[in-house]
Structures are given as structure tokens and as C-alpha cells.
């Protein structure tokens, strides 16, 4: 039984990892773009971005998951009903085509949007903490803005954001368990199945081992990165 | 012909008029010190000359070329901007070295990036880089930093950092060097090592403007002194004139307050 549970949980943990990796792959660059938006000198863009970030960071990820998963289906049903009642028009017809997303897709969408916003704030904090003097020193040496950013500022930003980033990324590991509420087969869901099928509760506790090992490995990795950048102070 | 000509510079920050009509010119190889009380606009003037600040009115002419004219917007591409910017070497009060690069890398960074834009870069990469490195090392040697090539800024004293910063500014072979209170952030004991390096640069014939509160240094090194007061040049003259025979009462007051301070010490 133990081996069977271990294997099943491993299978579930595969999905957990998939959510984790895909979220990072998309949210890390997207977050940087959003942070540029929130620091823009063009105020409509700045306030739009800040508004979106405020909404995403101000509501639970669980709620966002539910809205993204069930929302489009509800809109589609509503619009179809309106058409049946005699409504017409391009917009309503388009809305009527809305359908429920694929479960996994909905989860990824929610996680990527949510984490991009969190990452963007970390990037923003890092970028804004670099002194104006660094930019000016680059400028008086004739370096164009992009060069100043990539050659001078970026590594300093990276050094400063490693600690908050590692926190956020470790939170992400555990947040993946939220995918269970739209019935994506990740590790918690895999463990819960044993309650129903075999009346076993311990597999659920056993999942903690997976999380602990994985987060432990991440902690070591981030510690190593921090150490790698110890050679300079900024 | 004057190498630098500054005409009618005005600069406001919001409602505060910080510069209210600045005119002066310099000959090649001349050393000009700018003195004046805090808030008189010295930093803003240096920054307006070197594109760190955009003046509201006025022109700056360097080596016969109008590099700034408040009336016409210069649409320079990156290459042109780089060229004109690198004619001005700027040394900050706070050094502003790049922390993730060693002393040598700090000095070599800008010349290396500039070299990449040369057409023959790919073909002669090795020679070009070797040349840049040799030049950077020569500059550091002259500043007494031959054993600090591979030290990071956090491993250097303030005086050493500022000397690296001077070398970094010199590495692009500027036409003129601008120093904004280069020793104000340093402990008094180590200001001398930096002043010595600045002196050695002046001795090589570099044109330079030094904003400073080191009155003795200004007296010794300068060909000309400008005393600024509330955004205008209140008095301009040789060190002799300014220090021993100031005409403007404000200059007199400033000079006496300074000599008193030194006596108090
Ligand atoms: N970016 C800015 N925004 C608003 N006001 C500014 C700015 N920079 C300078 N000022 C103001 O302009 C005035 C002149 O400043 P500046 O730094 O040029 O003086 P300074 O002569 O260099 O003084 P110090 O000897 O203290 O360095 C000051 O009143 C300062 O508050
Ligand atoms: Mg100043």
C-alpha cells in the first residue's frame, strides 16, 4: 500500500511541479513588463497597471481561480439566454460563444496573472531602490538607457530581489494546492482520493514530505544564488 | 579660441530659479574652480553643462560645436549622443562606481561598449580590447592603484573609489573634466590623495572645472576662480584677485568665513 500511495502521490506531484514551473516561466518575464508599466511616466498606463495589480493582490487567489474557471461559462449561458429572449447584436453573440476553460488552462491563467502581479511589485521595489547616481554615472559615460539598464542596473536589482523572490517562489509551491478546488489532479487531490476509495487519511499527511523536500531544495538553491552574488555590495 | 563657452544659462526647478544667467568661457588646458555657498547652484551648473540637467535657456559650445541650445531640440541618435556626451568627463561627489565590477572593469566598461560599435571591432577584437585594457591600467597606475585592478568598490576606501572614478571618467578621453565636490564625501585625511590625482590630471593639460570647498586647493590649482551666489556669477578672477582682493562684498564675506573656519580648526 505504501508504495502504491507513494507512486500515486508522485504522479500528483508531477502536476504540482508542472503548475509551478509553467507559472515561473511565464510570470517572471511578464512581471518585469508589468513593473515597467507601473513605473511608466505615461500616467494612464501607470494607473491602469497599478489598478490591476491592486485588484489581483487585494483578492484571494482562490477567488480568482473560481472566477476564471466558472466566469466565462456563466457569461456564455447568460448571453445565450438573452439571445433566446430576443436580444441581438455583435457583442452579445460573441459573449454567447464563451465557454468554460479547460481546467488546467484556467489554473495556469489564474496563477500566471496572480504571480506576475506579485513579481512585478518585487521588481519595482528592486529597480526603484537603485540610486539615481548609478543611472547618471552610466549616462555621463555615454551609455544609452538600455545599456545602462542591462550592464549596470540589472545585476544589482537581481541581487536585491533574490531574498523577496525566494519567499514568493516558496509560497508558490504551496499555493499550487489551490488548483484542487477546480479539480486539477495535483498532489493534495491525489491524496484525498485515498480517503474516499480506501478510507485512508495518512496519505494526506504524507504529502507534506513532498512539499518539505521540494521547498528544502529550493531554499538551498536560493542560498547558493545569494552566495554567488556575495562578491559585491550595493 | 575658447574650448568651452557657456552663455545665458537659466534653470528653474518648479518656481525656484536656481541659475539666473550664467556666462563664462574657458581656454584649452585651463583649470577653473567654482566656489560659493551651499545652494548657490554650483552642482546644477555642472549638471546643465553635461546633459544631466536640461537648462531652460542658454547655450553650451564645446570645441567650436554647439552641444546644447535650449532653443532647439537636438534629435541626436544614440551614436551621436554618445559621442558628444563622452567629451565631458564627470566625477560625482558620491563616486557612483558600479559595484558589481572591479576597479579595472569599471574603467574599461564604457570604452569597451563604445568599441563594439566600431566597424572593425569583429576583425580586430583582440587588439582593440588589449589597447583598452592597457590604457585603463595606465590610468589606474598613474592614480596609484596598480595593486587594486581586481578589487571591487566595496573593498576600496573612499579615496581609492574616487580615484577609480576619476580614471573611469578619463578613460573615454574627454575634452573637459567636471568635478563636483570630489572630496566632500571623504575623511579629511584622505582628501589629499584624491586632490593629488586631480592635480596630476591638470598637469597633463586637461581642461577642467572643479566645484570645491577646498579653498587652498582651489587657490593652488586654478587659473581662474568663479564665485557663485544665488544663481549668478558674483565674481570671476584669478585666485590672487579672488582670495586676496575680492571686489564683491559677498565674495569677501564668503572668503573670510572660510579662512576663519580654517583658523578655528
Ligand atoms: N532636482 C531638483 N529639484 C528641485 N530643486 C533642486 C533640484 N536640484 C537642486 N535643487 C535646488 O537648487 C538649488 C541649488 O542646488 P545646487 O545643488 O545646484 O547647489 P550647490 O551650489 O551645488 O550646493 P552645495 O554646495 O550644497 O552642493 C538648491 O536650492 C536646491 O534645493
Ligand atoms: Mg553641489
Coordinates of C-alpha atoms and ligand atoms in Angstrom, one line a residue:
Chain A
X1 CA 0.0 0.0 0.0
X2 CA 2.8 2.4 0.9
X3 CA 4.4 2.0 -2.4
X4 CA 1.1 2.5 -4.2
X5 CA 0.4 5.7 -2.3
X6 CA 3.9 7.0 -2.9
X7 CA 3.6 6.4 -6.6
X8 CA 0.2 8.0 -6.9
X9 CA 1.3 11.0 -4.9
X10 CA 4.3 11.3 -7.1
X11 CA 2.0 11.4 -10.1
X12 CA 0.0 14.2 -8.4
X13 CA 3.2 16.0 -7.5
X14 CA 4.1 15.9 -11.3
X15 CA 1.1 18.2 -11.9
X16 CA 2.1 20.3 -8.9
X17 CA 5.5 20.7 -10.5
X18 CA 4.0 21.5 -13.9
X19 CA 1.9 24.3 -12.4
X20 CA 5.0 25.6 -10.5
X21 CA 7.3 25.6 -13.5
X22 CA 4.9 27.0 -16.0
X23 CA 3.9 29.8 -13.7
X24 CA 7.5 30.8 -13.2
X25 CA 8.3 30.6 -16.9
X26 CA 5.5 33.0 -17.8
X27 CA 5.2 35.1 -14.7
X28 CA 8.8 36.0 -14.2
X29 CA 9.1 37.9 -17.6
X30 CA 5.5 39.1 -17.5
X31 CA 6.1 40.6 -14.0
X32 CA 9.1 42.6 -15.3
X33 CA 6.9 44.0 -18.1
X34 CA 4.1 44.9 -15.6
X35 CA 6.7 46.5 -13.4
X36 CA 7.7 48.8 -16.3
X37 CA 4.1 49.6 -16.7
X38 CA 3.6 50.6 -13.1
X39 CA 6.7 52.8 -13.3
X40 CA 5.8 54.4 -16.6
X41 CA 5.8 58.2 -16.9
X42 CA 2.7 57.9 -19.1
X43 CA 0.1 58.2 -16.3
X44 CA -2.9 56.3 -17.9
X45 CA -0.7 53.3 -18.3
X46 CA 0.8 53.7 -14.9
X47 CA -2.6 53.9 -13.1
X48 CA -4.1 51.2 -15.2
X49 CA -1.3 48.8 -14.3
X50 CA -1.4 49.9 -10.7
X51 CA -5.2 49.3 -10.6
X52 CA -4.8 45.8 -12.0
X53 CA -2.0 44.9 -9.6
X54 CA -4.1 46.3 -6.7
X55 CA -7.1 44.1 -7.6
X56 CA -5.0 41.0 -8.1
X57 CA -3.0 41.4 -4.9
X58 CA -6.1 42.5 -3.0
X59 CA -8.2 39.4 -3.6
X60 CA -7.6 35.8 -2.8
X61 CA -6.0 33.6 -5.5
X62 CA -8.7 31.1 -4.7
X63 CA -11.4 33.6 -5.8
X64 CA -9.5 34.4 -8.9
X65 CA -9.3 30.8 -9.8
X66 CA -13.0 30.3 -9.4
X67 CA -13.8 33.4 -11.4
X68 CA -11.5 32.4 -14.2
X69 CA -12.8 28.8 -14.3
X70 CA -16.5 29.4 -13.9
X71 CA -16.8 33.0 -15.1
X72 CA -16.7 32.6 -18.9
X73 CA -19.2 29.7 -18.8
X74 CA -21.6 31.8 -16.8
X75 CA -21.3 34.7 -19.2
X76 CA -21.9 32.4 -22.1
X77 CA -25.0 30.9 -20.6
X78 CA -26.3 34.3 -19.7
X79 CA -25.7 35.7 -23.2
X80 CA -27.4 32.7 -24.8
X81 CA -30.4 33.2 -22.6
X82 CA -30.5 36.9 -23.6
X83 CA -30.5 35.9 -27.3
X84 CA -33.3 33.4 -26.7
X85 CA -35.2 36.3 -25.2
X86 CA -34.8 38.3 -28.4
X87 CA -31.5 40.2 -27.8
X88 CA -29.2 40.5 -30.7
X89 CA -26.1 42.3 -31.7
X90 CA -22.4 41.6 -32.3
X91 CA -21.3 41.8 -28.7
X92 CA -24.0 39.5 -27.2
X93 CA -23.4 36.9 -29.9
X94 CA -19.7 37.0 -29.2
X95 CA -20.4 36.6 -25.4
X96 CA -22.7 33.7 -26.1
X97 CA -19.7 31.8 -27.6
X98 CA -17.9 32.0 -24.2
X99 CA -17.3 28.6 -22.7
X100 CA -15.7 27.1 -19.6
X101 CA -11.9 26.9 -20.0
X102 CA -10.1 23.7 -19.7
X103 CA -9.4 23.1 -16.0
X104 CA -5.7 23.1 -16.3
X105 CA -5.7 26.1 -18.6
X106 CA -7.8 28.1 -16.1
X107 CA -5.5 27.2 -13.3
X108 CA -2.4 28.3 -15.3
X109 CA -4.1 31.5 -16.3
X110 CA -5.0 32.4 -12.7
X111 CA -1.6 31.5 -11.4
X112 CA 0.3 33.4 -14.1
X113 CA -1.8 36.6 -13.7
X114 CA -1.6 36.4 -9.9
X115 CA 2.1 35.8 -9.7
X116 CA 3.1 38.3 -12.4
X117 CA 1.5 40.9 -10.3
X118 CA 3.3 39.9 -7.1
X119 CA 6.6 39.6 -9.0
X120 CA 6.1 43.0 -10.6
X121 CA 6.0 44.6 -7.2
X122 CA 9.2 42.9 -6.2
X123 CA 10.9 44.0 -9.4
X124 CA 9.6 47.6 -8.9
X125 CA 10.9 47.7 -5.4
X126 CA 14.3 46.4 -6.6
X127 CA 14.5 48.8 -9.6
X128 CA 13.5 51.8 -7.5
X129 CA 16.0 51.0 -4.8
X130 CA 18.9 51.6 -7.2
X131 CA 20.3 55.0 -6.7
X132 CA 19.9 57.7 -9.3
X133 CA 23.7 58.1 -9.3
X134 CA 24.1 54.7 -11.0
X135 CA 22.0 55.8 -13.9
X136 CA 23.7 59.1 -14.1
X137 CA 27.2 57.5 -14.0
X138 CA 26.1 55.4 -16.9
X139 CA 24.7 58.4 -18.8
X140 CA 27.8 60.5 -18.4
X141 CA 29.8 57.7 -19.8
X142 CA 27.7 57.9 -22.9
X143 CA 25.8 54.7 -22.4
X144 CA 22.3 54.6 -23.9
X145 CA 19.4 53.9 -21.5
X146 CA 19.0 50.2 -22.4
X147 CA 22.8 49.6 -21.9
X148 CA 22.7 51.3 -18.5
X149 CA 19.8 49.0 -17.5
X150 CA 21.3 45.8 -18.7
X151 CA 25.0 46.5 -18.0
X152 CA 24.8 48.4 -14.8
X153 CA 21.4 48.2 -13.0
X154 CA 20.1 44.7 -13.7
X155 CA 22.6 42.7 -11.7
X156 CA 22.2 45.0 -8.8
X157 CA 18.4 44.6 -9.0
X158 CA 18.8 40.8 -9.2
X159 CA 20.9 40.8 -6.1
X160 CA 18.4 42.8 -4.2
X161 CA 15.3 40.8 -5.2
X162 CA 16.7 37.3 -4.6
X163 CA 15.5 37.2 -1.0
X164 CA 11.9 38.5 -1.6
X165 CA 11.7 36.4 -4.8
X166 CA 12.7 33.2 -3.0
X167 CA 10.0 33.9 -0.4
X168 CA 7.4 34.4 -3.1
X169 CA 8.5 31.3 -5.1
X170 CA 8.3 29.1 -2.0
X171 CA 4.8 30.4 -1.4
X172 CA 4.0 29.4 -4.9
X173 CA 5.0 25.8 -4.2
X174 CA 2.3 25.6 -1.6
X175 CA -0.2 27.7 -3.4
X176 CA -0.3 25.1 -6.2
X177 CA -2.5 23.1 -3.9
X178 CA -5.3 25.6 -4.6
X179 CA -5.6 24.0 -8.1
X180 CA -7.5 21.3 -6.3
X181 CA -10.7 23.4 -5.9
X182 CA -11.2 23.2 -9.7
X183 CA -10.4 19.6 -9.5
X184 CA -7.0 19.6 -11.2
X185 CA -5.2 16.4 -10.2
X186 CA -2.3 17.7 -8.1
X187 CA -0.8 16.1 -5.1
X188 CA -3.5 17.1 -2.5
X189 CA -6.2 15.9 -4.7
X190 CA -4.4 12.6 -5.3
X191 CA -4.1 12.1 -1.6
X192 CA -7.7 13.0 -0.9
X193 CA -8.8 10.2 -3.3
X194 CA -7.4 7.7 -0.8
X195 CA -9.9 9.0 1.8
X196 CA -12.8 8.2 -0.5
X197 CA -11.5 5.0 -2.0
X198 CA -9.7 3.3 0.9
X199 CA -10.7 5.3 4.0
X200 CA -7.0 6.3 4.4
X201 CA -6.2 9.6 5.9
X202 CA -2.4 9.3 6.2
X203 CA -1.6 9.8 2.5
X204 CA -2.8 13.4 3.0
X205 CA -0.3 13.9 5.8
X206 CA 2.3 12.2 3.7
X207 CA 2.1 14.9 1.0
X208 CA 3.8 17.2 3.5
X209 CA 7.0 15.2 2.9
X210 CA 6.9 16.1 -0.8
X211 CA 6.4 19.8 -0.1
X212 CA 9.1 19.8 2.5
X213 CA 11.7 18.1 0.3
X214 CA 11.0 20.4 -2.6
X215 CA 10.9 23.6 -0.6
X216 CA 14.1 22.5 1.1
X217 CA 15.8 22.0 -2.2
X218 CA 14.6 25.5 -3.3
X219 CA 15.9 27.0 -0.1
X220 CA 19.3 25.5 -0.8
X221 CA 19.3 26.8 -4.4
X222 CA 18.4 30.3 -3.4
X223 CA 21.0 30.3 -0.7
X224 CA 23.6 29.3 -3.3
X225 CA 22.5 32.1 -5.6
X226 CA 22.7 34.6 -2.8
X227 CA 26.2 33.4 -2.0
X228 CA 27.2 33.6 -5.7
X229 CA 26.4 37.3 -5.6
X230 CA 28.1 38.0 -2.3
X231 CA 31.2 39.3 -4.1
X232 CA 29.8 42.8 -4.4
X233 CA 27.7 45.1 -2.2
X234 CA 25.3 47.6 -3.5
Chain B
X1 CA 39.5 80.2 -29.4
X2 CA 37.7 79.2 -26.2
X3 CA 37.3 75.5 -25.8
X4 CA 34.2 75.9 -23.7
X5 CA 31.7 78.6 -23.9
X6 CA 28.7 78.8 -21.6
X7 CA 26.1 81.5 -22.4
X8 CA 23.0 82.7 -20.7
X9 CA 22.2 79.6 -18.7
X10 CA 18.9 79.7 -16.8
X11 CA 17.5 76.9 -14.8
X12 CA 14.3 76.7 -12.7
X13 CA 13.1 73.8 -10.5
X14 CA 9.4 74.4 -10.3
X15 CA 9.3 78.0 -9.1
X16 CA 12.9 78.2 -7.7
X17 CA 15.3 80.0 -10.0
X18 CA 18.5 78.1 -9.4
X19 CA 20.6 79.5 -12.3
X20 CA 19.9 83.1 -13.4
X21 CA 22.0 83.8 -16.4
X22 CA 25.5 82.2 -16.3
X23 CA 28.1 83.2 -18.8
X24 CA 31.7 82.2 -18.9
X25 CA 34.3 80.7 -21.2
X26 CA 37.5 78.7 -20.8
X27 CA 40.6 78.2 -22.8
X28 CA 42.1 74.8 -23.6
X29 CA 44.1 73.5 -20.6
X30 CA 42.6 75.9 -18.2
X31 CA 41.6 74.9 -14.7
X32 CA 38.5 76.7 -13.3
X33 CA 37.3 76.3 -9.8
X34 CA 33.8 77.2 -8.8
X35 CA 33.2 78.2 -5.2
X36 CA 30.2 79.5 -3.4
X37 CA 27.9 78.8 -0.5
X38 CA 25.6 75.8 -0.4
X39 CA 22.5 76.1 -2.7
X40 CA 24.1 78.7 -4.9
X41 CA 23.7 76.5 -7.9
X42 CA 27.2 75.0 -8.5
X43 CA 26.1 71.5 -8.9
X44 CA 23.2 72.5 -11.1
X45 CA 25.5 74.4 -13.4
X46 CA 27.9 71.4 -13.8
X47 CA 24.9 69.2 -14.5
X48 CA 23.4 71.6 -17.0
X49 CA 26.7 71.7 -18.9
X50 CA 26.9 67.9 -19.1
X51 CA 23.3 67.0 -20.1
X52 CA 22.4 65.6 -16.6
X53 CA 20.0 68.5 -16.4
X54 CA 18.3 70.4 -19.2
X55 CA 18.7 74.2 -18.9
X56 CA 15.6 76.3 -19.7
X57 CA 17.7 78.9 -21.6
X58 CA 21.2 79.2 -22.9
X59 CA 23.8 77.5 -25.0
X60 CA 26.9 75.4 -24.4
X61 CA 29.6 75.4 -27.0
X62 CA 32.4 72.9 -26.8
X63 CA 35.4 73.0 -29.1
X64 CA 33.5 75.1 -31.6
X65 CA 30.4 72.9 -31.7
X66 CA 27.2 74.0 -30.1
X67 CA 26.4 70.9 -28.0
X68 CA 23.4 72.4 -26.2
X69 CA 20.9 75.1 -27.2
X70 CA 17.8 75.4 -25.1
X71 CA 16.0 76.9 -28.1
X72 CA 16.4 74.0 -30.4
X73 CA 15.7 70.4 -29.5
X74 CA 18.6 68.2 -30.5
X75 CA 17.5 65.0 -32.1
X76 CA 20.6 63.0 -31.6
X77 CA 20.7 59.3 -32.3
X78 CA 22.4 57.1 -29.8
X79 CA 25.8 57.2 -31.5
X80 CA 25.8 61.0 -31.7
X81 CA 24.6 61.4 -28.2
X82 CA 27.3 59.0 -27.1
X83 CA 30.0 60.9 -28.9
X84 CA 29.0 64.3 -27.5
X85 CA 28.4 63.0 -24.0
X86 CA 31.8 61.4 -23.8
X87 CA 33.5 64.7 -24.4
X88 CA 32.5 65.6 -20.9
X89 CA 34.1 63.6 -18.1
X90 CA 32.1 63.8 -14.9
X91 CA 33.2 63.0 -11.4
X92 CA 30.5 62.8 -8.7
X93 CA 30.7 63.6 -5.1
X94 CA 29.4 60.1 -4.3
X95 CA 31.8 58.3 -6.7
X96 CA 28.9 56.2 -8.2
X97 CA 31.2 53.3 -9.1
X98 CA 29.4 50.2 -10.5
X99 CA 29.5 47.8 -7.5
X100 CA 29.5 44.6 -9.5
X101 CA 32.6 45.4 -11.5
X102 CA 36.2 45.5 -10.3
X103 CA 38.2 48.7 -10.4
X104 CA 39.6 47.8 -13.8
X105 CA 36.3 46.7 -15.2
X106 CA 34.7 50.0 -14.1
X107 CA 37.3 51.9 -16.1
X108 CA 37.1 49.6 -19.1
X109 CA 33.3 49.3 -19.3
X110 CA 32.4 52.4 -21.3
X111 CA 35.4 52.2 -23.7
X112 CA 34.6 48.5 -24.4
X113 CA 30.9 49.3 -25.1
X114 CA 32.0 52.1 -27.4
X115 CA 34.5 49.9 -29.2
X116 CA 31.7 47.4 -30.0
X117 CA 30.2 50.0 -32.3
X118 CA 33.4 50.3 -34.4
X119 CA 33.2 48.8 -37.8
X120 CA 36.5 46.9 -37.4
X121 CA 35.6 45.6 -34.0
X122 CA 34.9 42.0 -35.0
X123 CA 38.1 41.8 -37.1
X124 CA 40.5 43.4 -34.6
X125 CA 38.7 42.5 -31.4
X126 CA 41.8 41.2 -29.6
X127 CA 44.0 44.2 -30.4
X128 CA 41.2 46.7 -29.6
X129 CA 40.5 45.1 -26.2
X130 CA 44.2 44.8 -25.4
X131 CA 44.6 48.5 -26.2
X132 CA 41.6 49.5 -23.9
X133 CA 43.0 47.4 -21.1
X134 CA 46.5 48.9 -21.4
X135 CA 45.0 52.4 -21.4
X136 CA 42.8 51.6 -18.3
X137 CA 45.8 50.1 -16.5
X138 CA 48.0 53.1 -17.3
X139 CA 45.3 55.4 -15.9
X140 CA 45.0 53.3 -12.7
X141 CA 48.8 53.1 -12.3
X142 CA 49.0 56.9 -12.6
X143 CA 46.4 57.2 -9.8
X144 CA 48.5 54.9 -7.6
X145 CA 46.1 52.0 -7.9
X146 CA 48.3 49.4 -9.7
X147 CA 47.6 46.8 -7.0
X148 CA 43.8 47.4 -7.0
X149 CA 42.9 46.3 -10.5
X150 CA 40.8 43.4 -9.4
X151 CA 39.2 44.8 -6.2
X152 CA 35.5 45.5 -6.1
X153 CA 34.4 49.0 -5.0
X154 CA 33.2 47.6 -1.6
X155 CA 36.8 46.5 -1.0
X156 CA 38.2 50.0 -1.6
X157 CA 38.5 53.1 0.7
X158 CA 36.5 56.2 -0.3
X159 CA 39.6 57.9 -1.6
X160 CA 40.5 54.9 -3.7
X161 CA 37.0 54.7 -5.0
X162 CA 37.1 58.3 -6.1
X163 CA 40.4 57.8 -7.8
X164 CA 38.9 54.9 -9.7
X165 CA 36.0 57.1 -10.6
X166 CA 38.4 59.7 -12.0
X167 CA 40.2 57.1 -14.1
X168 CA 36.8 55.9 -15.3
X169 CA 35.9 59.4 -16.5
X170 CA 39.3 59.8 -18.1
X171 CA 39.1 56.5 -20.0
X172 CA 37.0 58.0 -22.8
X173 CA 39.5 60.8 -23.4
X174 CA 37.1 63.6 -22.6
X175 CA 37.8 67.2 -23.8
X176 CA 36.9 68.5 -20.4
X177 CA 36.6 67.1 -16.9
X178 CA 33.9 68.3 -14.5
X179 CA 34.4 67.5 -10.8
X180 CA 31.5 68.1 -8.4
X181 CA 32.9 68.3 -4.9
X182 CA 35.2 65.3 -5.4
X183 CA 36.4 65.2 -1.9
X184 CA 33.4 66.2 0.1
X185 CA 32.3 62.7 0.9
X186 CA 35.8 61.8 2.2
X187 CA 37.5 61.9 5.5
X188 CA 39.9 64.8 5.7
X189 CA 43.0 62.6 6.0
X190 CA 42.3 61.0 2.6
X191 CA 41.2 64.1 0.6
X192 CA 44.8 64.8 -0.3
X193 CA 45.4 61.5 -2.2
X194 CA 42.4 62.4 -4.4
X195 CA 43.5 66.1 -4.8
X196 CA 47.0 64.9 -5.9
X197 CA 45.4 62.8 -8.6
X198 CA 43.3 65.7 -9.8
X199 CA 46.4 67.9 -9.8
X200 CA 48.3 65.3 -11.9
X201 CA 45.5 65.3 -14.4
X202 CA 45.6 69.1 -14.6
X203 CA 49.4 69.0 -15.1
X204 CA 48.8 66.8 -18.2
X205 CA 47.0 69.8 -19.7
X206 CA 43.4 68.6 -19.2
X207 CA 40.8 71.4 -19.2
X208 CA 38.7 71.1 -16.1
X209 CA 36.1 72.7 -13.9
X210 CA 36.2 71.8 -10.2
X211 CA 33.4 72.7 -7.8
X212 CA 35.0 72.6 -4.4
X213 CA 35.0 73.7 -0.8
X214 CA 38.8 73.1 -0.5
X215 CA 39.9 76.7 -0.7
X216 CA 43.6 76.0 -0.5
X217 CA 43.4 73.5 -3.3
X218 CA 41.3 75.9 -5.5
X219 CA 43.8 78.6 -4.8
X220 CA 46.8 76.4 -5.8
X221 CA 45.5 74.6 -8.8
X222 CA 43.2 77.1 -10.6
X223 CA 43.9 79.5 -13.4
X224 CA 40.6 81.1 -12.7
X225 CA 38.0 81.1 -9.9
X226 CA 34.3 81.8 -10.2
X227 CA 32.4 82.7 -7.1
X228 CA 28.7 81.9 -7.4
X229 CA 26.0 83.4 -5.3
X230 CA 22.2 82.8 -5.7
X231 CA 22.4 81.5 -9.2
X232 CA 24.7 84.1 -10.7
X233 CA 28.4 84.6 -11.1
X234 CA 29.1 87.2 -8.4
X235 CA 32.8 87.5 -9.2
X236 CA 35.3 85.9 -11.5
X237 CA 39.1 86.3 -11.5
X238 CA 42.5 84.8 -10.8
X239 CA 43.0 83.1 -7.4
X240 CA 45.0 86.1 -6.5
X241 CA 42.2 88.5 -7.1
X242 CA 39.5 86.4 -5.5
X243 CA 41.4 85.4 -2.4
X244 CA 43.4 88.5 -1.6
X245 CA 41.4 91.3 -3.2
X246 CA 37.8 90.4 -3.6
X247 CA 35.7 93.2 -5.1
X248 CA 32.2 91.9 -4.3
X249 CA 31.2 92.2 -0.6
X250 CA 29.5 88.7 -0.8
X251 CA 32.8 87.2 -2.0
X252 CA 34.7 89.0 0.7
X253 CA 32.2 87.6 3.3
X254 CA 32.5 84.1 1.9
X255 CA 36.3 84.1 1.8
X256 CA 36.6 85.5 5.3
X257 CA 34.2 83.0 6.7
X258 CA 36.3 80.3 5.2
X259 CA 39.6 81.5 6.4
X260 CA 38.1 81.9 9.9
X261 CA 36.9 78.3 9.7
X262 CA 40.4 77.1 8.9
X263 CA 41.8 79.1 11.7
X264 CA 39.2 77.7 14.1
X265 CA 40.5 74.2 13.2
Ligands
LIG1 N1 16.3 68.2 -8.8 C1 16.0 69.3 -8.1 N2 14.7 69.6 -7.8 C2 14.4 70.7 -7.1 N3 15.3 71.6 -6.6 C3 16.6 71.3 -6.8 C4 17.0 70.2 -7.6 N4 18.3 70.2 -7.6 C5 18.7 71.3 -7.0 N5 17.7 72.0 -6.5 C6 17.7 73.2 -5.7 O1 18.5 74.1 -6.4 C7 19.3 74.9 -5.5 C8 20.8 74.8 -5.9 O2 21.2 73.5 -5.8 P1 22.7 73.0 -6.1 O3 22.8 71.6 -5.8 O4 23.0 73.4 -7.5 O5 23.6 73.9 -5.1 P2 25.1 73.8 -4.8 O6 25.7 75.1 -5.0 O7 25.7 72.6 -5.6 O8 25.1 73.5 -3.3 P3 26.1 72.5 -2.4 O9 27.3 73.3 -2.1 O10 25.2 72.3 -1.2 O11 26.3 71.3 -3.2 C9 19.1 74.4 -4.1 O12 18.2 75.3 -3.5 C10 18.4 73.1 -4.4 O13 17.5 72.8 -3.4
LIG2 MG1 26.5 70.7 -5.0

